[in-house]
Coordinates of C-alpha atoms in Angstrom, one line a residue:
Chain A
M1 CA 19.3 -7.1 -27.8
R2 CA 15.7 -8.1 -26.2
S3 CA 15.0 -10.9 -24.4
I4 CA 12.5 -12.4 -22.0
V5 CA 12.7 -14.1 -19.4
D6 CA 10.4 -17.2 -17.0
F7 CA 11.5 -17.1 -13.6
A8 CA 10.6 -19.7 -11.7
A9 CA 8.9 -19.4 -8.3
D10 CA 11.9 -20.4 -6.2
D11 CA 13.8 -17.7 -8.0
V12 CA 12.4 -15.5 -6.4
I13 CA 13.9 -16.1 -2.1
L14 CA 11.4 -14.6 0.2
D15 CA 13.7 -13.4 2.6
R16 CA 11.4 -13.1 5.5
A17 CA 13.0 -10.6 7.6
A18 CA 13.6 -8.0 4.9
I19 CA 9.5 -9.0 4.5
L20 CA 8.9 -8.5 8.2
C21 CA 11.0 -5.2 7.8
S22 CA 9.1 -4.0 5.0
Q23 CA 6.4 -4.3 7.6
G24 CA 7.8 -2.3 9.7
I25 CA 8.5 -5.7 12.3
P26 CA 11.7 -6.1 13.7
E27 CA 14.0 -9.0 13.4
E28 CA 13.4 -10.2 16.9
A29 CA 9.7 -9.6 17.4
E30 CA 7.5 -12.2 19.3
L31 CA 4.7 -13.1 16.5
T32 CA 1.4 -14.7 17.5
E33 CA 0.4 -18.2 16.1
N34 CA -2.2 -16.4 14.0
F35 CA 0.5 -13.8 12.5
E36 CA 2.9 -17.2 11.7
R37 CA -0.3 -19.0 10.1
I38 CA -0.9 -16.1 8.5
Y39 CA 2.2 -15.8 6.9
G40 CA 2.6 -19.5 6.0
E41 CA -0.2 -19.0 4.2
A42 CA 0.6 -16.0 2.2
I43 CA 4.0 -17.7 1.6
S44 CA 2.0 -20.9 0.0
L45 CA 0.0 -18.9 -1.9
F46 CA 3.1 -16.9 -3.8
Q47 CA 4.9 -20.1 -4.4
Q48 CA 1.5 -21.5 -6.2
L49 CA -0.1 -18.5 -7.9
A50 CA 3.3 -16.2 -8.8
A51 CA 3.7 -16.4 -12.4
S52 CA 7.3 -14.1 -12.6
K53 CA 8.3 -12.8 -16.5
G54 CA 10.5 -10.2 -17.8
I55 CA 11.7 -8.5 -20.3
T56 CA 14.3 -6.2 -20.9
A57 CA 16.3 -4.3 -24.5
G58 CA 19.6 -2.9 -24.8
I59 CA 19.3 0.7 -25.6
S60 CA 22.5 3.3 -26.6
I61 CA 22.9 6.1 -23.8
S62 CA 21.7 9.0 -26.7
H63 CA 18.4 6.6 -27.6
F64 CA 17.9 6.6 -23.3
E65 CA 18.3 10.2 -22.7
E66 CA 15.1 10.8 -25.3
V67 CA 13.3 8.0 -23.1
F68 CA 15.2 9.5 -19.9
R69 CA 13.6 13.1 -20.6
G70 CA 10.0 12.0 -21.3
E71 CA 8.0 14.3 -20.7
G72 CA 9.9 16.9 -19.8
L73 CA 9.3 16.4 -15.6
N74 CA 12.0 15.2 -14.2
E75 CA 13.5 17.1 -11.4
P76 CA 16.1 19.5 -12.7
E77 CA 19.0 17.6 -11.0
N78 CA 18.9 13.8 -10.0
P79 CA 21.2 11.3 -9.6
V80 CA 19.9 9.3 -12.3
E81 CA 20.6 11.4 -14.9
E82 CA 24.7 11.4 -13.3
I83 CA 24.6 7.8 -13.4
Y84 CA 23.8 6.5 -17.0
G85 CA 26.0 9.6 -18.3
E86 CA 28.8 7.4 -16.6
S87 CA 27.7 4.1 -17.6
S88 CA 28.9 1.2 -19.9
H89 CA 26.4 -0.6 -21.0
L90 CA 21.8 0.2 -20.4
A91 CA 19.0 -1.5 -20.7
L92 CA 14.9 -1.1 -20.3
F93 CA 13.4 -3.2 -18.5
A94 CA 10.0 -4.4 -16.9
V95 CA 9.0 -7.6 -14.2
T96 CA 5.8 -8.8 -13.5
L97 CA 4.2 -11.2 -10.9
G98 CA 1.4 -11.9 -13.1
P99 CA -2.1 -11.2 -12.9
V100 CA -3.2 -13.5 -10.5
L101 CA -1.3 -12.9 -7.5
S102 CA -3.1 -9.7 -7.2
E103 CA -6.7 -11.0 -8.3
K104 CA -6.2 -13.0 -5.3
V105 CA -5.3 -10.4 -2.9
T106 CA -8.5 -8.5 -4.5
E107 CA -10.6 -11.8 -3.3
L108 CA -9.1 -12.2 -0.2
F109 CA -10.3 -8.5 0.5
D110 CA -13.7 -9.1 -0.4
N111 CA -13.8 -12.4 1.4
G112 CA -13.0 -9.9 4.7
D113 CA -10.0 -12.0 4.9
Y114 CA -7.8 -9.1 5.4
A115 CA -5.2 -10.4 7.2
S116 CA -4.4 -12.7 4.6
G117 CA -4.6 -10.1 1.4
Y118 CA -2.6 -7.7 3.8
M119 CA 0.1 -9.8 3.9
L120 CA -0.3 -11.6 0.4
D121 CA 0.1 -8.3 -0.8
S122 CA 3.0 -7.6 1.5
V123 CA 4.9 -10.7 0.1
S124 CA 3.9 -10.5 -3.5
S125 CA 5.4 -6.3 -3.0
F126 CA 8.4 -7.6 -1.7
A127 CA 8.9 -10.5 -4.9
A128 CA 8.5 -7.9 -7.3
D129 CA 11.3 -5.7 -5.8
R130 CA 13.0 -8.9 -6.1
L131 CA 12.3 -9.5 -9.8
S132 CA 13.8 -6.6 -10.3
V133 CA 17.0 -7.1 -8.5
L134 CA 17.5 -10.6 -9.8
I135 CA 16.8 -9.0 -13.7
A136 CA 19.9 -6.7 -12.8
Q137 CA 21.5 -9.5 -11.3
N138 CA 21.1 -11.2 -14.6
L139 CA 22.5 -8.3 -16.5
Q140 CA 26.0 -8.4 -14.1
S141 CA 26.1 -12.3 -14.9
E142 CA 25.7 -11.3 -18.4
L143 CA 27.7 -8.9 -18.9
A144 CA 30.8 -10.5 -16.9
A145 CA 30.6 -13.9 -18.7
A146 CA 31.5 -11.8 -21.8
E147 CA 34.4 -10.1 -20.2
S148 CA 35.4 -13.8 -18.9
G149 CA 34.3 -12.9 -15.3
K150 CA 36.8 -10.7 -14.1
S151 CA 34.3 -7.5 -14.3
T152 CA 33.7 -4.7 -12.3
L153 CA 30.5 -4.0 -13.5
R154 CA 27.4 -3.0 -10.8
V155 CA 24.3 -3.5 -12.1
L156 CA 21.0 -1.8 -10.3
S157 CA 17.7 -0.6 -11.1
Y158 CA 16.3 2.6 -11.2
S159 CA 12.8 3.0 -11.9
P160 CA 10.4 6.0 -12.9
G161 CA 8.8 7.5 -10.1
Y162 CA 11.9 6.9 -8.0
C163 CA 15.0 9.3 -7.9
G164 CA 13.7 12.3 -9.9
W165 CA 12.7 10.5 -12.3
H166 CA 9.1 11.5 -12.9
I167 CA 6.2 8.9 -13.3
S168 CA 5.2 10.0 -16.4
G169 CA 8.8 8.6 -18.0
Q170 CA 6.5 5.4 -17.9
R171 CA 5.1 6.7 -21.4
K172 CA 8.4 6.7 -23.4
L173 CA 9.7 3.9 -21.4
F174 CA 7.0 1.5 -22.6
E175 CA 7.0 2.9 -26.2
V176 CA 10.1 1.8 -26.6
L177 CA 10.1 -1.2 -24.6
C178 CA 6.9 -2.8 -25.3
P179 CA 6.3 -5.2 -22.4
Q180 CA 2.9 -5.6 -23.6
E181 CA 4.7 -8.4 -25.1
I182 CA 4.9 -10.0 -21.3
G183 CA 1.5 -8.9 -20.2
I184 CA 2.2 -5.5 -18.7
T185 CA 0.1 -2.1 -19.8
L186 CA 0.2 1.7 -18.9
N187 CA -2.9 3.4 -17.9
E188 CA -3.6 6.7 -18.2
S189 CA -2.2 7.7 -14.9
C190 CA 0.7 5.8 -15.5
L191 CA 0.0 2.3 -13.3
M192 CA 1.2 -0.6 -14.4
S193 CA -1.3 -3.3 -14.5
P194 CA -0.5 -6.2 -13.4
I195 CA 0.2 -3.8 -10.0
K196 CA 3.0 -6.0 -9.1
S197 CA 5.5 -4.8 -12.0
V198 CA 8.2 -3.2 -12.0
S199 CA 9.8 -1.0 -15.2
G200 CA 13.1 1.0 -15.6
V201 CA 16.0 1.2 -16.4
L202 CA 19.2 -1.0 -15.8
I203 CA 22.5 0.9 -15.5
A204 CA 26.2 -1.1 -15.8
G205 CA 29.1 0.4 -14.4
H206 CA 31.7 0.2 -11.7
G207 CA 30.2 0.5 -9.0
K208 CA 31.4 4.1 -7.9
I209 CA 29.0 5.4 -10.2
H210 CA 26.0 4.4 -8.6
E211 CA 27.1 5.8 -5.7
F212 CA 25.2 9.3 -4.6
A213 CA 24.7 11.5 -1.7
N214 CA 20.9 11.0 -1.2
S215 CA 20.6 15.1 -0.1
Y216 CA 18.7 16.0 -3.5
P217 CA 15.3 18.2 -2.3
F218 CA 12.6 14.9 -3.3
C219 CA 14.8 12.4 -0.9
D220 CA 13.2 14.3 1.6
T221 CA 9.4 13.5 1.0
C222 CA 11.0 9.6 -0.4
R223 CA 9.9 6.8 2.0
T224 CA 11.3 3.4 0.5
K225 CA 15.5 5.4 1.2
S226 CA 16.3 2.0 -0.5
C227 CA 19.3 3.8 -2.3
I228 CA 21.0 3.4 1.8
G229 CA 21.2 -0.2 1.7
R230 CA 21.9 -0.5 -2.3
M231 CA 24.5 1.2 -2.4
R232 CA 25.7 -0.4 1.3
D233 CA 25.6 -3.6 -1.3
L234 CA 27.9 -2.1 -3.7
K235 CA 30.5 -2.3 -1.1
Chain B
M1 CA -15.5 -14.7 32.8
E2 CA -18.4 -12.1 32.1
L3 CA -19.9 -12.5 28.9
L4 CA -18.8 -8.8 27.7
D5 CA -15.1 -9.9 28.9
R6 CA -14.9 -13.3 27.2
I7 CA -16.2 -11.0 24.0
S8 CA -13.2 -8.8 24.3
E9 CA -10.7 -11.1 24.7
N10 CA -12.0 -12.9 21.7
L11 CA -11.3 -10.0 19.7
Q12 CA -8.4 -9.5 21.0
N13 CA -7.1 -12.7 19.9
G14 CA -8.9 -12.5 16.6
F15 CA -11.4 -15.4 16.9
D16 CA -14.0 -14.0 14.8
E17 CA -16.5 -16.8 15.0
T18 CA -16.4 -17.0 18.5
V19 CA -17.2 -13.3 18.6
V20 CA -19.6 -13.1 16.6
Q21 CA -21.7 -16.1 18.3
L22 CA -20.6 -14.2 22.1
T23 CA -22.3 -11.5 20.7
E24 CA -26.0 -13.2 19.6
D25 CA -25.5 -15.1 22.7
A26 CA -25.7 -11.6 24.8
V27 CA -28.2 -9.5 22.4
E28 CA -30.4 -13.5 23.4
K29 CA -29.7 -12.4 26.8
Q30 CA -31.2 -8.9 26.1
I31 CA -27.6 -7.5 27.4
P32 CA -28.3 -3.9 25.6
P33 CA -26.6 -3.6 22.4
E34 CA -24.9 -0.1 23.6
E35 CA -23.1 -2.0 26.1
I36 CA -22.0 -5.0 24.1
L37 CA -20.9 -2.6 22.1
S38 CA -19.0 -0.3 24.3
D39 CA -18.2 -2.8 27.1
G40 CA -17.2 -5.8 25.1
L41 CA -16.2 -5.2 21.2
I42 CA -14.9 -0.9 21.9
V43 CA -12.9 -2.2 24.8
G44 CA -11.4 -4.9 22.9
M45 CA -10.3 -3.3 20.4
N46 CA -8.8 -0.3 22.3
I47 CA -7.1 -2.9 23.9
V48 CA -5.9 -3.7 20.6
G49 CA -5.2 -0.4 19.3
E50 CA -2.7 -0.1 22.6
K51 CA -1.0 -3.4 22.0
F52 CA -0.5 -2.1 18.2
K53 CA 1.1 1.0 19.1
N54 CA 3.6 -0.8 21.3
H55 CA 4.7 -2.9 19.1
D56 CA 3.2 -6.0 21.2
I57 CA 1.4 -6.7 17.9
F58 CA 1.1 -6.4 14.6
L59 CA -0.7 -4.7 11.7
P60 CA -2.4 -8.5 10.8
D61 CA -3.4 -9.2 14.1
V62 CA -5.1 -6.2 14.2
L63 CA -6.9 -6.6 11.2
L64 CA -8.0 -9.7 12.8
A65 CA -9.4 -8.1 15.2
A66 CA -10.7 -6.1 13.3
R67 CA -12.9 -9.2 11.1
A68 CA -14.4 -9.8 14.7
M69 CA -15.5 -6.8 15.5
N70 CA -17.2 -6.5 11.8
G71 CA -19.0 -9.8 11.9
A72 CA -20.3 -8.8 15.2
M73 CA -21.0 -5.5 14.0
E74 CA -23.2 -7.3 11.5
I75 CA -25.1 -8.1 14.3
L76 CA -25.7 -4.8 16.8
K77 CA -25.7 -2.6 13.4
P78 CA -29.3 -2.6 12.6
L79 CA -30.5 -2.5 17.0
L80 CA -28.5 -0.1 17.5
I81 CA -30.7 2.1 14.5
K82 CA -33.8 1.0 16.2
E83 CA -32.7 1.6 19.5
G84 CA -31.9 5.5 17.9
I85 CA -28.4 5.3 19.1
P86 CA -26.3 7.3 16.6
V87 CA -23.1 5.2 14.5
R88 CA -19.9 7.1 15.2
G89 CA -19.9 9.1 12.4
K90 CA -19.9 8.2 8.6
V91 CA -17.1 8.3 6.1
V92 CA -16.5 8.0 2.4
I93 CA -13.5 6.6 1.1
G94 CA -11.7 5.8 -2.2
S95 CA -8.7 6.2 -4.6
V96 CA -9.1 8.8 -6.5
K97 CA -9.9 8.0 -10.1
D98 CA -7.0 6.4 -12.4
D99 CA -5.7 5.2 -8.9
L100 CA -6.0 1.1 -9.0
H101 CA -4.3 0.4 -5.4
D102 CA -6.7 -0.6 -3.2
I103 CA -4.6 -1.9 0.1
G104 CA -3.7 1.3 2.0
K105 CA -7.3 2.5 1.3
N106 CA -9.0 -1.0 2.3
L107 CA -6.8 -1.0 5.9
V108 CA -8.2 2.1 6.5
A109 CA -11.8 1.5 5.7
I110 CA -11.1 -2.1 7.9
L111 CA -9.6 0.1 10.6
L112 CA -11.9 3.0 11.0
K113 CA -14.7 0.2 10.8
G114 CA -13.0 -1.7 13.7
A115 CA -13.2 1.8 15.5
G116 CA -17.0 2.2 15.2
F117 CA -17.2 4.5 12.3
E118 CA -19.5 3.3 9.5
V119 CA -17.7 3.2 6.2
I120 CA -19.4 3.7 2.5
D121 CA -16.4 2.3 0.2
L122 CA -16.3 3.5 -2.7
G123 CA -13.5 1.3 -3.9
N124 CA -11.2 2.8 -6.5
D125 CA -10.6 4.7 -9.4
V126 CA -13.0 6.6 -8.0
P127 CA -13.9 10.5 -9.9
A128 CA -14.4 13.7 -8.1
E129 CA -17.6 13.8 -8.5
K130 CA -18.1 10.5 -6.9
F131 CA -16.8 11.3 -4.0
I132 CA -19.3 14.7 -3.7
S133 CA -22.1 13.0 -4.5
A134 CA -21.7 10.2 -1.8
A135 CA -20.8 12.1 0.9
K136 CA -24.1 14.3 0.5
E137 CA -26.3 11.5 0.0
E138 CA -25.4 9.4 3.1
N139 CA -25.0 13.2 5.2
A140 CA -21.1 11.4 5.7
H141 CA -19.1 13.8 8.3
V142 CA -15.8 12.7 6.8
I143 CA -14.3 12.2 2.9
G144 CA -11.0 10.1 3.0
M145 CA -9.2 9.4 -0.5
S146 CA -5.4 8.1 -0.9
A147 CA -3.4 8.5 -4.1
L148 CA -0.2 5.8 -4.6
L149 CA 0.7 8.1 -7.6
T150 CA 1.9 11.9 -8.0
T151 CA 0.3 11.5 -11.5
T152 CA -3.5 11.1 -9.8
M153 CA -2.8 13.5 -6.7
P154 CA -4.7 16.3 -8.6
V155 CA -7.6 14.7 -8.1
M156 CA -7.7 15.0 -4.4
K157 CA -7.5 19.3 -4.9
K158 CA -10.6 18.6 -7.7
V159 CA -12.7 17.4 -4.3
V160 CA -11.2 20.2 -2.2
D161 CA -12.4 22.4 -4.5
L162 CA -16.0 20.9 -5.5
A163 CA -16.5 20.6 -2.3
K164 CA -16.2 24.8 -1.9
D165 CA -18.9 25.2 -4.8
E166 CA -21.1 22.4 -2.9
G167 CA -21.4 24.2 -0.4
L168 CA -19.7 21.5 1.6
F169 CA -16.4 22.6 3.4
G170 CA -16.0 23.3 7.0
K171 CA -19.4 20.9 7.0
V172 CA -17.5 17.9 6.4
K173 CA -14.2 17.5 7.1
I174 CA -11.4 16.2 3.8
I175 CA -8.8 13.7 5.2
V176 CA -6.3 12.0 2.5
G177 CA -3.5 9.9 2.4
G178 CA -1.4 7.8 0.5
A179 CA 3.0 7.8 -0.6
P180 CA 3.1 10.5 -2.4
V181 CA 1.3 12.9 -0.3
S182 CA 2.7 14.5 2.7
K183 CA 0.9 17.4 5.2
E184 CA 2.4 20.1 2.8
Y185 CA 0.5 18.9 0.0
A186 CA -2.5 18.3 2.2
L187 CA -2.0 22.0 3.2
E188 CA -1.8 23.2 -0.4
I189 CA -4.6 22.0 -1.2
G190 CA -6.8 23.0 1.7
A191 CA -7.8 19.4 3.3
D192 CA -8.3 19.0 6.8
A193 CA -5.6 16.5 7.5
Y194 CA -3.3 14.0 6.0
S195 CA -2.5 10.7 7.2
Y196 CA 0.8 8.4 6.9
D197 CA -1.1 5.4 7.9
G198 CA -4.1 3.8 8.8
A199 CA -3.9 3.5 12.5
N200 CA -3.2 7.7 11.6
A201 CA -6.0 7.9 9.9
V202 CA -8.5 6.0 12.7
E203 CA -7.0 8.8 15.0
T204 CA -6.9 12.3 13.1
V205 CA -11.0 10.9 12.1
E206 CA -11.6 10.2 16.0
S207 CA -10.4 13.2 16.4
F208 CA -12.8 15.4 14.6
F209 CA -15.2 13.8 16.7
P210 CA -14.3 15.3 20.1
A211 CA -17.4 14.9 22.0
N212 CA -18.4 11.2 20.7
S213 CA -14.5 9.9 21.3
R214 CA -15.3 6.5 23.0

């Protein structure tokens, strides 16, 4: 089943500590008045300008195998392949904050307002990631409702460019999902526009299927290490 | 408080309009532009850099200081050129072809300007040939490239190869950065250096100019 979701600005909870953490700032840090002002302005701008949308489309394991294979450039061993093989439900997804926020970031930088541009970009990046979590939670709720609320299924998102799934996998994913319907396009380098967009697959299954040892060769160079927090949250 | 100290202090606090006003006052009072730069602005930026390193302040604070520095430099640059005082170094910078991410590149450019370097920002989606032609036209000392996608990283190698073909290699230092880029990749393609963030990029570029470092 294919569906489109419009998110309200309030749906995206802008967790201050997490946003600051993404900037390398510890929770207990003392921040300057300037910093607080810029942060407040960025949150306000985000709430005014975000136009968040998402699209999902259910897909069978066999069809997803073809999407995942993409152009044959994935890492030979990767966790995604093992996880989706054990899934009970799969859906392709894409989410976006819309083009206006990125345009505002560019405008701020062009006007020399670097600090505000940086802060709005940082808030937007965090929010785009949150959207992928929200769309996964939506699917999890739908699946739970179908099982009279007793579901033990956990839904997590996985994206091309991470965990051994080569970025070129975006091409096949876009071919099947067609997120152009919500305004997301792909360029030759597999970069999405609007830039604050996330795409991938939602994998539903027992929490345990999402657990893996982050000791693949590519884990060393991974800068996000977000798998650690995601696996911790499963428990 | 002396005028140059006030410039330094206001710069540290990111009060860009005040810094510009005080710089104009200093020029009016016949303080040599090089002195305004070295004893006011650079002193302030060095303190900002130290505080940033010690996590007493964070990137937005540094960017406010850099904006103040850039505003003051708009006033000082023509005077420094008139007096034949060389710029600290010239850096051609851009995000490589097909890469539309520019925040990281912008931050590096702003921080380099804040450190007193002249920066020629080519923007994003920059073809390899453009990096080379700009470096030649501008007599640049450094080419800085950013890539946020593994699919666009090969353009970096193309620039290094073109630099060799055009006789720039060794004369122009090449520095690369961006999320998927690594020190190993920089070595593999023959770039001179890799930087993992903006502050590190400034330190790395500064290391190319040991005799010139303030």
